[in-house]
Tab-separated table of C-alpha atoms and ligand atoms in Angstrom:
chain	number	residue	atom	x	y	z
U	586	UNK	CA	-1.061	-40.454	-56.494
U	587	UNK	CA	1.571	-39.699	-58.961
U	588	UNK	CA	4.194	-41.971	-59.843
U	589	UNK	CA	7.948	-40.722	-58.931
U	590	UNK	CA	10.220	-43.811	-60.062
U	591	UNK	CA	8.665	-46.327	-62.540
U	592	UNK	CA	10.648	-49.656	-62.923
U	593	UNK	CA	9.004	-51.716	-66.006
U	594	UNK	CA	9.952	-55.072	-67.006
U	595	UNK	CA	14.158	-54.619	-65.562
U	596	UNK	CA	16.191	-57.098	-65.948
U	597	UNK	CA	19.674	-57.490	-64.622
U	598	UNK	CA	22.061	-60.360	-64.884
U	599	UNK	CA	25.780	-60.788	-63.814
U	600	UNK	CA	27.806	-63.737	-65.640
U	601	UNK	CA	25.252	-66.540	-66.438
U	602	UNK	CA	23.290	-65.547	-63.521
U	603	UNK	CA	20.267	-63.492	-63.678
U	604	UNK	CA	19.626	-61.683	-60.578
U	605	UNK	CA	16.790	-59.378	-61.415
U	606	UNK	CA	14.303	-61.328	-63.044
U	607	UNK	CA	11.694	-58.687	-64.653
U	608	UNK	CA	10.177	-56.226	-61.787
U	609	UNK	CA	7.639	-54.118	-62.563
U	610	UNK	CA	7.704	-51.193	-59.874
U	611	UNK	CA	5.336	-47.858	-59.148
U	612	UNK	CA	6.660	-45.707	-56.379
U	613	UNK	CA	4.694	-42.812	-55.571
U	614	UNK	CA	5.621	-39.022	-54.768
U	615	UNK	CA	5.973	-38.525	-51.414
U	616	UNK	CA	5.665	-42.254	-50.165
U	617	UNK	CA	8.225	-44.348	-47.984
U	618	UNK	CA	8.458	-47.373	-50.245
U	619	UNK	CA	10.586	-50.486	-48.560
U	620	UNK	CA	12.081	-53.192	-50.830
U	621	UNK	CA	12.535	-56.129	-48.208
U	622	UNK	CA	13.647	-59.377	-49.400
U	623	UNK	CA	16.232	-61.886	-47.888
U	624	UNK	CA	20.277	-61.333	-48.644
U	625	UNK	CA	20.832	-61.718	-52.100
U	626	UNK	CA	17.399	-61.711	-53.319
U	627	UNK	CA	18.636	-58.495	-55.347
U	628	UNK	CA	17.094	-55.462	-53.602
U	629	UNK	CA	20.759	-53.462	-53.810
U	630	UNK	CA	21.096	-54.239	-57.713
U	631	UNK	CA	17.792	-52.963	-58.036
U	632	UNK	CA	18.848	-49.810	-56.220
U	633	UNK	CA	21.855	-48.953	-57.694
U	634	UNK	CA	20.154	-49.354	-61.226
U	635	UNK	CA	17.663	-46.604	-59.926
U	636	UNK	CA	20.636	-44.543	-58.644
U	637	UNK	CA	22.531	-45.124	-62.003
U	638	UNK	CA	25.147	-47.159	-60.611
U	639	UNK	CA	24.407	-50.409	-62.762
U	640	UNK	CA	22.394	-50.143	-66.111
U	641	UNK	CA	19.750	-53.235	-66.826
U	642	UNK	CA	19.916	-55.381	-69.124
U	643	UNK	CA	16.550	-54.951	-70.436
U	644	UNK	CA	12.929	-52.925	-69.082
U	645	UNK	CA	13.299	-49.083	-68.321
U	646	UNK	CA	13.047	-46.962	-65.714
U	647	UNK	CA	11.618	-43.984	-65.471
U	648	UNK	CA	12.502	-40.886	-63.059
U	649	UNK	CA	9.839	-37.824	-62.472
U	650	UNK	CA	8.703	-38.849	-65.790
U	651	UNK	CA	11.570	-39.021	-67.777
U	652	UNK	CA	13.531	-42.411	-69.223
U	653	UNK	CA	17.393	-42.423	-67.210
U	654	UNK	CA	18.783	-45.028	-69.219
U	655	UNK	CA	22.594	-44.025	-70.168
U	656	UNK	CA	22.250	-40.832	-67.972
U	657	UNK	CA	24.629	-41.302	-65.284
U	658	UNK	CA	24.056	-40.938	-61.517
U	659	UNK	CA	25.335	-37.409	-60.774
U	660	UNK	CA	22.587	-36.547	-63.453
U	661	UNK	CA	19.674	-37.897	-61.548
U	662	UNK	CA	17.467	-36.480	-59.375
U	663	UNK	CA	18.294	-39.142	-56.516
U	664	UNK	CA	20.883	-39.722	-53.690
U	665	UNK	CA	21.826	-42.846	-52.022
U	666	UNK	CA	22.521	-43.039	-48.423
U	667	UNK	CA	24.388	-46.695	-47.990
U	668	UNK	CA	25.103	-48.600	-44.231
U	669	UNK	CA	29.011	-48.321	-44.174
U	670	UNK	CA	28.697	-43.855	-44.077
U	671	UNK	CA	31.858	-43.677	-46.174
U	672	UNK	CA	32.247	-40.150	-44.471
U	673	UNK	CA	36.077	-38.477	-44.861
U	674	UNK	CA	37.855	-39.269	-41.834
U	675	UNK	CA	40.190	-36.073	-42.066
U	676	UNK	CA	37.201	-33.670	-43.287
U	677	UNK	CA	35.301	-31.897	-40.651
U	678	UNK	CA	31.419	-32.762	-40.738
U	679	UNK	CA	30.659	-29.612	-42.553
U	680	UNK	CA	33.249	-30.237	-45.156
U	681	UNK	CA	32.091	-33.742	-45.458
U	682	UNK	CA	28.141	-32.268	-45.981
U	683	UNK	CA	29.425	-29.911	-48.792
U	684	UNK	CA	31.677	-32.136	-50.751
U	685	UNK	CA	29.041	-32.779	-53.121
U	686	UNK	CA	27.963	-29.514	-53.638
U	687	UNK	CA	31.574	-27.452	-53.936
U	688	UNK	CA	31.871	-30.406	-56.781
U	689	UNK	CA	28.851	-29.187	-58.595
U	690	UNK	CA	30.804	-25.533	-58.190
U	691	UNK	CA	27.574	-24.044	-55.956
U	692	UNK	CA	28.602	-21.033	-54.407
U	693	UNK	CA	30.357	-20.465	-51.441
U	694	UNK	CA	27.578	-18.667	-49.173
U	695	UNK	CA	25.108	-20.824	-50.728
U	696	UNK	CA	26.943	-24.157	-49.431
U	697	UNK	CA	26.959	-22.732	-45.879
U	698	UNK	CA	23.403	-22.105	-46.013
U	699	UNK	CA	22.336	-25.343	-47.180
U	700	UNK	CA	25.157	-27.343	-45.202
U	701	UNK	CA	23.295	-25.570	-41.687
U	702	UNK	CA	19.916	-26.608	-43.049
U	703	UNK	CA	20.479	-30.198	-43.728
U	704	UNK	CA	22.439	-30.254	-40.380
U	705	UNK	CA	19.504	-29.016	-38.487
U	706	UNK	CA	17.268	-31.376	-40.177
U	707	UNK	CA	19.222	-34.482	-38.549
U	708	UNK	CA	19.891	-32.333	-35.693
U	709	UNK	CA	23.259	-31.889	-35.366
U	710	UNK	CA	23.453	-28.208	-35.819
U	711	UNK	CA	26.298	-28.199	-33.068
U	712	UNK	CA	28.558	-30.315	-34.944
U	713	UNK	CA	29.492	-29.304	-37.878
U	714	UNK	CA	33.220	-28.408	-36.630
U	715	UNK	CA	33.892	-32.108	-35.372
U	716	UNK	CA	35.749	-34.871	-37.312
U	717	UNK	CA	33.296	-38.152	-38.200
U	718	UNK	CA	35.857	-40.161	-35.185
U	719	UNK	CA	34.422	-37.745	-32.698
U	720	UNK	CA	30.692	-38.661	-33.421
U	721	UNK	CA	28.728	-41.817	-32.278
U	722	UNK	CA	27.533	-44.340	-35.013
U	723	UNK	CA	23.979	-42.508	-34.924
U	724	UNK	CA	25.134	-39.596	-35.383
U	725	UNK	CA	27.508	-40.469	-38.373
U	726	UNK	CA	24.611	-42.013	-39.636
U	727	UNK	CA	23.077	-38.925	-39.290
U	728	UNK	CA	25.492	-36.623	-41.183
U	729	UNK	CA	25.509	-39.757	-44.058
U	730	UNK	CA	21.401	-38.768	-43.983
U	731	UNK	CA	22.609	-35.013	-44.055
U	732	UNK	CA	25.296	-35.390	-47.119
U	733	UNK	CA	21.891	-37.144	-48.991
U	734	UNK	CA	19.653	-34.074	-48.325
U	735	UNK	CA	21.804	-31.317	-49.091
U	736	UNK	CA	21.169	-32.188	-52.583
U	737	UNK	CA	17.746	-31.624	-52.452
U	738	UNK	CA	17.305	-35.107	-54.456
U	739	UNK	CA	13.526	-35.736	-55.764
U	740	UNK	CA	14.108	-39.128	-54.246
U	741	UNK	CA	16.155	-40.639	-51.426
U	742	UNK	CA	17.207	-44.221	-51.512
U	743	UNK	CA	18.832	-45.901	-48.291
U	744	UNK	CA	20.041	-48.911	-48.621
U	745	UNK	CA	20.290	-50.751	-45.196
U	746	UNK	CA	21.482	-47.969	-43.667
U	747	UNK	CA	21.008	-48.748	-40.037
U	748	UNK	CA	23.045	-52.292	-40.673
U	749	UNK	CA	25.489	-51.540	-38.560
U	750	UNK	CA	23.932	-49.498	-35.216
U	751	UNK	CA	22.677	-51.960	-32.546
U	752	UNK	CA	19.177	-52.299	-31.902
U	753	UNK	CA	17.656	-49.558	-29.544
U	754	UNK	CA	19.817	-47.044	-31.647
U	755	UNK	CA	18.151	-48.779	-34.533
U	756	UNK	CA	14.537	-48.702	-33.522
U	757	UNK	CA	15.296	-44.489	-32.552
U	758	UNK	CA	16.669	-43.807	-35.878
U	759	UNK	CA	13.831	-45.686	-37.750
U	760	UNK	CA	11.320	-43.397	-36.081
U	761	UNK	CA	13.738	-40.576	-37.149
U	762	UNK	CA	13.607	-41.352	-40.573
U	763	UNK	CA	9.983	-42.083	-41.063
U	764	UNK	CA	9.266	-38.244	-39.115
U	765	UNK	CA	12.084	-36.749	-41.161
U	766	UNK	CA	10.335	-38.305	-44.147
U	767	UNK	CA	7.006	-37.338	-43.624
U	768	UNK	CA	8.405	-33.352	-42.791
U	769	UNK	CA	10.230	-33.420	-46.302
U	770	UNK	CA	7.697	-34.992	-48.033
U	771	UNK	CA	10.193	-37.091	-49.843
U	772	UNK	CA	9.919	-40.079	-51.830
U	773	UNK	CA	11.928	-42.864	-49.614
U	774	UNK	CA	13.124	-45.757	-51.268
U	775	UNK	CA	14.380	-48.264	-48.781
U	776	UNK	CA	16.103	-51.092	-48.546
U	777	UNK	CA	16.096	-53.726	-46.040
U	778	UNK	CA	15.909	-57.387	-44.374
U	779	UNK	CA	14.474	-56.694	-41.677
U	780	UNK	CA	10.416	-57.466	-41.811
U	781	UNK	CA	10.527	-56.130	-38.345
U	782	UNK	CA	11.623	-52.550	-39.589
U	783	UNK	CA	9.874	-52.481	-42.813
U	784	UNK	CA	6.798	-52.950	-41.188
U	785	UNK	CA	7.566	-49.919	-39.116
U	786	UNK	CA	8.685	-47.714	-41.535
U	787	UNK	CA	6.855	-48.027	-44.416
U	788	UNK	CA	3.987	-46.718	-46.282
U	789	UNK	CA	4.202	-49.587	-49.003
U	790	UNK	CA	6.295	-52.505	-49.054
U	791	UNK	CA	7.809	-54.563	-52.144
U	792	UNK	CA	8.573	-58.182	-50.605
U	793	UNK	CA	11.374	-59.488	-52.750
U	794	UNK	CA	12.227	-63.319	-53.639
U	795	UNK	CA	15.011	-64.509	-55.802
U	796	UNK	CA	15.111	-61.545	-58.062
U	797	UNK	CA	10.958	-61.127	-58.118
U	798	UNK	CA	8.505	-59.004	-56.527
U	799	UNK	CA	6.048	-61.064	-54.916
U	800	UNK	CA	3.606	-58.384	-53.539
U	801	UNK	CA	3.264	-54.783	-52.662
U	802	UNK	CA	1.105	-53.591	-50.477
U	803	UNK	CA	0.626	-51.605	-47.279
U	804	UNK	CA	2.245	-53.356	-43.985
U	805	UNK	CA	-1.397	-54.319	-42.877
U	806	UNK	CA	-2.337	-55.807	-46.029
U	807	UNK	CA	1.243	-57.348	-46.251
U	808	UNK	CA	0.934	-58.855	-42.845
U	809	UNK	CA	-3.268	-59.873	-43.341
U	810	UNK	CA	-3.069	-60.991	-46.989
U	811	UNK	CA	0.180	-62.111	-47.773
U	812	UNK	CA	-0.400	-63.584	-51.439
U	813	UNK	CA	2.374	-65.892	-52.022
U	814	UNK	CA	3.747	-68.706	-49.341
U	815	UNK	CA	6.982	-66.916	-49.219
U	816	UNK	CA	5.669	-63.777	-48.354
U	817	UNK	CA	3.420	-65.305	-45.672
U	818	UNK	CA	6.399	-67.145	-44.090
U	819	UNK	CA	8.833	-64.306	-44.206
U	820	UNK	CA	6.627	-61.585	-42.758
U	821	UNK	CA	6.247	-62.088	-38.935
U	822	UNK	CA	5.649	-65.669	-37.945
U	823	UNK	CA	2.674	-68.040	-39.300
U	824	UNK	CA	1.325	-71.293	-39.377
U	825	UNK	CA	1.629	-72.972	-42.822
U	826	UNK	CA	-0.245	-76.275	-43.827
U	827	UNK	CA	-1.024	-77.261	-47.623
U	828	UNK	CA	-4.549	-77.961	-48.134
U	829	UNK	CA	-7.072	-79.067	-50.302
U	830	UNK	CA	-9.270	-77.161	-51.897
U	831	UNK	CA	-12.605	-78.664	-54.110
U	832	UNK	CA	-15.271	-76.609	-55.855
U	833	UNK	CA	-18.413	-76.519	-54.041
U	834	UNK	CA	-20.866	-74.766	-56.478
U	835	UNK	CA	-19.841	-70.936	-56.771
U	836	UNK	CA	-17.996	-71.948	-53.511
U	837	UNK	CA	-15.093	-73.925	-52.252
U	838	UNK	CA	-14.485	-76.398	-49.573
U	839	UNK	CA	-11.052	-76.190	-47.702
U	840	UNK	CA	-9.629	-80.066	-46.559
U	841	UNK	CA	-7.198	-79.573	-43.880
U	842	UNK	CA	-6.120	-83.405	-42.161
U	843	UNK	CA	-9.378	-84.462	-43.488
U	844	UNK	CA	-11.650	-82.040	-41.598
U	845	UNK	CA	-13.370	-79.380	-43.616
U	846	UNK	CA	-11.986	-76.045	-42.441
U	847	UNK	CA	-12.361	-72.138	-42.371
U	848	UNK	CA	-10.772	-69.947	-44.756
U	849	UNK	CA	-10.919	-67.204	-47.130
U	850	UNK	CA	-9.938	-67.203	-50.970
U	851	UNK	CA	-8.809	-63.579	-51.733
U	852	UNK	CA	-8.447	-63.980	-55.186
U	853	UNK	CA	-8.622	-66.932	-57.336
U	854	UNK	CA	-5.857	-65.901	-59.751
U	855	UNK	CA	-3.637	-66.836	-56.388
U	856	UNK	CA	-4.092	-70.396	-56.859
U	857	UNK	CA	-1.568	-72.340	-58.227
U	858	UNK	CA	-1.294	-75.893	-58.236
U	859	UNK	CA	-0.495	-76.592	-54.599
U	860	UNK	CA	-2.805	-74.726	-52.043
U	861	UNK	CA	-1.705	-73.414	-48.521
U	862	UNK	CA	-3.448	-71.937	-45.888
U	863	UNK	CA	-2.126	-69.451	-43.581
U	864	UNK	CA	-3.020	-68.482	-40.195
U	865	UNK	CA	-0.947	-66.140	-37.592
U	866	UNK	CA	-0.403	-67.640	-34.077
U	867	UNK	CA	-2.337	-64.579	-32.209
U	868	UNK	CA	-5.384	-65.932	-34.416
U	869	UNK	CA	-5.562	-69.460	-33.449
U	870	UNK	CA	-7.453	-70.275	-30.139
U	871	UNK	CA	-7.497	-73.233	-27.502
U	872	UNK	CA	-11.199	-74.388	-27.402
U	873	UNK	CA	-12.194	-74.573	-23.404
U	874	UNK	CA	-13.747	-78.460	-22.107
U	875	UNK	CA	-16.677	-78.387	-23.822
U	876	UNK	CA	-16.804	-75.345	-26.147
U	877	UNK	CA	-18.135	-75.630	-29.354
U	878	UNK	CA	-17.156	-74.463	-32.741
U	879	UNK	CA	-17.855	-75.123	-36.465
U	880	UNK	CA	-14.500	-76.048	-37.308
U	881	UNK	CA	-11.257	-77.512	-35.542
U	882	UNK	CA	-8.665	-79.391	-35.372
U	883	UNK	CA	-7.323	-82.108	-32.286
U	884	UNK	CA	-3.775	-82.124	-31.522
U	885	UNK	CA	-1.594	-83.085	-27.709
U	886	UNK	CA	0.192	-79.946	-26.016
U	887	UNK	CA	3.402	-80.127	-26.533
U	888	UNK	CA	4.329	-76.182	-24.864
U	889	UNK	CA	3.779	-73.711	-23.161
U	890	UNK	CA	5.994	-70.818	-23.030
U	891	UNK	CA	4.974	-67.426	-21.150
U	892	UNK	CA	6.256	-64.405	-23.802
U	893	UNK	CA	5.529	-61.242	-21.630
U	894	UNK	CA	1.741	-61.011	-21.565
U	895	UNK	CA	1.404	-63.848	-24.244
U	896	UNK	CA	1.319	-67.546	-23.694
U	897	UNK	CA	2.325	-69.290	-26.843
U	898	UNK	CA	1.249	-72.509	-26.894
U	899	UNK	CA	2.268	-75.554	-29.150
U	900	UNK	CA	-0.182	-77.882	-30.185
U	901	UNK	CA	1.172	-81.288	-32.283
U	902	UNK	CA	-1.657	-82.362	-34.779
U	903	UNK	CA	-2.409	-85.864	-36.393
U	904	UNK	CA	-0.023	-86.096	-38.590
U	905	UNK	CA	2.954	-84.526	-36.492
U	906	UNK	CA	2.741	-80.808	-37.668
U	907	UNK	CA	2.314	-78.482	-35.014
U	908	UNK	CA	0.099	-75.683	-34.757
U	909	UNK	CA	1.487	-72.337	-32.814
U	910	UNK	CA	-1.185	-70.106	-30.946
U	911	UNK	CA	-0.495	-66.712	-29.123
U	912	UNK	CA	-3.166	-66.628	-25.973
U	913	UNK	CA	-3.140	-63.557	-23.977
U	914	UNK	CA	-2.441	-64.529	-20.431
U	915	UNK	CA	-5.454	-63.938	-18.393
U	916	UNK	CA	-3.666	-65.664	-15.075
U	917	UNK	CA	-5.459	-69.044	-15.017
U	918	UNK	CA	-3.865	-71.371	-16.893
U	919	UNK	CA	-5.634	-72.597	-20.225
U	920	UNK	CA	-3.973	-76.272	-21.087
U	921	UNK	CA	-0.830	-78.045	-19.430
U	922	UNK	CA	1.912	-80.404	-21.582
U	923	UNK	CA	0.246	-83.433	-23.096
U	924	UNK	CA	-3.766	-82.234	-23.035
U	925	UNK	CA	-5.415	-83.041	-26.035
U	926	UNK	CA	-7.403	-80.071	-27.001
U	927	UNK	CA	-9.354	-78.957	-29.714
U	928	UNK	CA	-7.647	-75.495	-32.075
U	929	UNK	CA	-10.127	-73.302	-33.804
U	930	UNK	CA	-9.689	-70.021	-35.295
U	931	UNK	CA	-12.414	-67.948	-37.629
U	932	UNK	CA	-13.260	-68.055	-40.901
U	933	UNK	CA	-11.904	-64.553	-41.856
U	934	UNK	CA	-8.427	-65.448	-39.946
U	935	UNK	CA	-7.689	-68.355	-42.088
U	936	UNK	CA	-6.102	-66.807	-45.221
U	937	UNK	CA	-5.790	-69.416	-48.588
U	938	UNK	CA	-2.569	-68.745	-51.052
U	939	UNK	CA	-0.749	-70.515	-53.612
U	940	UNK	CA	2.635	-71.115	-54.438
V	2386	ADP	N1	28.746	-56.633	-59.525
V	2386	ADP	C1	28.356	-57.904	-59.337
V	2386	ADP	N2	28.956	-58.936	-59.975
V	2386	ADP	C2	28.565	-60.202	-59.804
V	2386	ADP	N3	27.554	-60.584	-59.007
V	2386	ADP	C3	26.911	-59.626	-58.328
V	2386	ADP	C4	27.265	-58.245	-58.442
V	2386	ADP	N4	26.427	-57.509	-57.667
V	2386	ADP	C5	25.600	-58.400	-57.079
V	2386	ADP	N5	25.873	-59.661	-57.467
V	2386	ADP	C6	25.154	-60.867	-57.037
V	2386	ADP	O1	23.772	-60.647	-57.210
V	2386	ADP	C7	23.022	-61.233	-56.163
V	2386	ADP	C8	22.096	-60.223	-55.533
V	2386	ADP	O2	22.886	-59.240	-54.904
V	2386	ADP	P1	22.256	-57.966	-54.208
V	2386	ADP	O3	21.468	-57.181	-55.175
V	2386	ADP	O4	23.381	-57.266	-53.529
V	2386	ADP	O5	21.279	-58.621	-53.134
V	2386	ADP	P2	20.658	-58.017	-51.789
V	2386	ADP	O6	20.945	-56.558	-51.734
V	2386	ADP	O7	19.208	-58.327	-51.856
V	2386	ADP	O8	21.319	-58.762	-50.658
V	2386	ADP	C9	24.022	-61.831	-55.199
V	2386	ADP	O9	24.118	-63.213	-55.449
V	2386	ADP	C10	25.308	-61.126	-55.566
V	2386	ADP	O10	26.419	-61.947	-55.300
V	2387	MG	MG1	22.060	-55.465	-50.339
């Protein structure tokens, strides 16, 4: 696919303090791309460098082709939907919607017409006479969606822009946005904290640490393979345990407590000096009395705690780690507090990453 925004080597410091440490970025035409990241990691600097906001320091970007440094933001082919809507309290939502383009001097009939399509688009069609006071925080949302559109920008970047609606309204307008998306064909750039949502939303994400990249991928792959310990530990929840790992011919063998485990090396290049392995909670098992298995590990039950159709189960190993598995509850119970029991999980489930 063809590449819409291109963000090569960027740089971007503030005082002493770099904050955007060299990205290298390809987002493609039509593609919901989510930068997720902690607070602070840098994902809004990056943003408003795209949008023309702040310039970098160093590294280039590149928009439908075409190098943006200097050009400034009304000149680019993007719009930026932020989370507080900034609409104008004593326009009408209409007014609000065509602000932008009765700047550009578009004519009159021509506003109207565009103003009704981007309103219908985020369905409000019916509104367009209200003030922003008389509209629900989804539905300003909506007309700060609306005000984006009517632009008809190549790209659209959103930069938390469900922040401030509270969950359920959160979860409806992330469906929105990913149908509205896909209808417009679009490129999305979006930003966010939430794993939860960018795994949702997404067609690619770009995890974020302290001003890096560490990994973009699909929200399968993300989730599967994270590369890095960060990204592992930040997307959904995982169990973490350094381990060692010796070369065994064109193999390796995997030292976890002192028991040879299961686990797969993606890539090599991955390794860095320490070694972790990573494996999800809904992949670990309980071994029955008297199962068998090539590999596990003996630990005491510590908990069990029912979660809906899910009984996750905490296992304390040797050495005082514990181990976390998600069991589906099949109504007889598996293990009770203080059972020593054996945790397995497969080969493929068991992924190895460095640093
Ligand atoms: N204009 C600025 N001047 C000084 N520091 C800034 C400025 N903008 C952002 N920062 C700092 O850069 C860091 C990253 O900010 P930001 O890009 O907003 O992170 P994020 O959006 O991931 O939460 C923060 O420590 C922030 O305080
Ligand atoms: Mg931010």
């Amino acid at each position: 696919m063809e590449t819409i925004v291109k963000i090569q080597q960027v740089e971007k410091g503030f005082g002493n303090e770099l904050i955007v440490k060299g990205i290298n970025l390809d987002v493609k035409r039509g593609e919901f791309l989510t930068m997720l990241g902690p607070s602070g990691c840098g994902k809004t600097t990056t943003l408003r460098m795209i949008a023309g906001f702040e310039e970098p320091d160093s590294g280039e970007i590149w928009i439908d082709g075409k190098p943006v440094s200097g050009i400034p933001p009304y000149k680019r082919d993007v719009n930026t939907v932020f989370q507080s809507y900034a609409l104008f309290p004593h326009m009408t939502i209409n007014e609000n919607i065509a602000y932008g383009l009765k700047m550009k001097g578009v004519p009159k009939t021509e506003q109207v017409a565009r103003v009704k399509e981007a309103l219908r688009l985020v369905q409000l069609e019916s509104f367009g006479d209200r003030k922003p006071r008389q509209l629900s925080g989804g539905q300003q949302q909506r007309v700060a969606v609306a005000r984006a559109l009517v632009n008809n920008p190549k790209v659209l970047l959103l930069d938390e822009p469900l922040g401030a609606l509270d969950l359920k309204l959160r979860k409806q307008m992330q469906i929105e946005l990913k149908h509205l998306q896909q209808k417009l064909e679009i490129t999305f750039i979006y930003v966010t904290h939430d794993q939860e949502e960018a795994l949702t939303i997404s067609d690619r994400i770009a995890v974020m640490n302290k001003g890096v990249i560490e990994q973009v991928a699909a929200p399968k792959e993300i989730y599967e393979n994270p590369s890095t310990k960060f990204v592992a530990d930040f997307i959904g929840d995982t169990n973490l345990f350094e381990i060692k790992v010796s070369p065994n011919g064109d193999d390796s063998v995997l030292e976890l407590l002192g028991t040879k485990v299961g686990g797969k090396i993606r890539d090599r290049k991955l390794l860095t000096e320490r070694t972790y392995l990573s494996i999800r909670p809904e992949r670990v098992r309980v071994l029955n009395q008297g199962e068998d298995a090539p590999y596990y590990l003996s630990g005491t039950v510590e908990e069990l705690i029912y979660v809906g159709s899910f009984i996750r189960t905490v296992v304390t190993l040797p050495q005082g780690q514990k181990m976390v598995a998600m069991m589906q509850s099949n109504g007889d119970q598996p293990c009770q507090p203080g059972d020593r029991v054996r945790v397995t999980w497969k080969e493929e489930d068991g992924v190895v990453i460095g640093q």
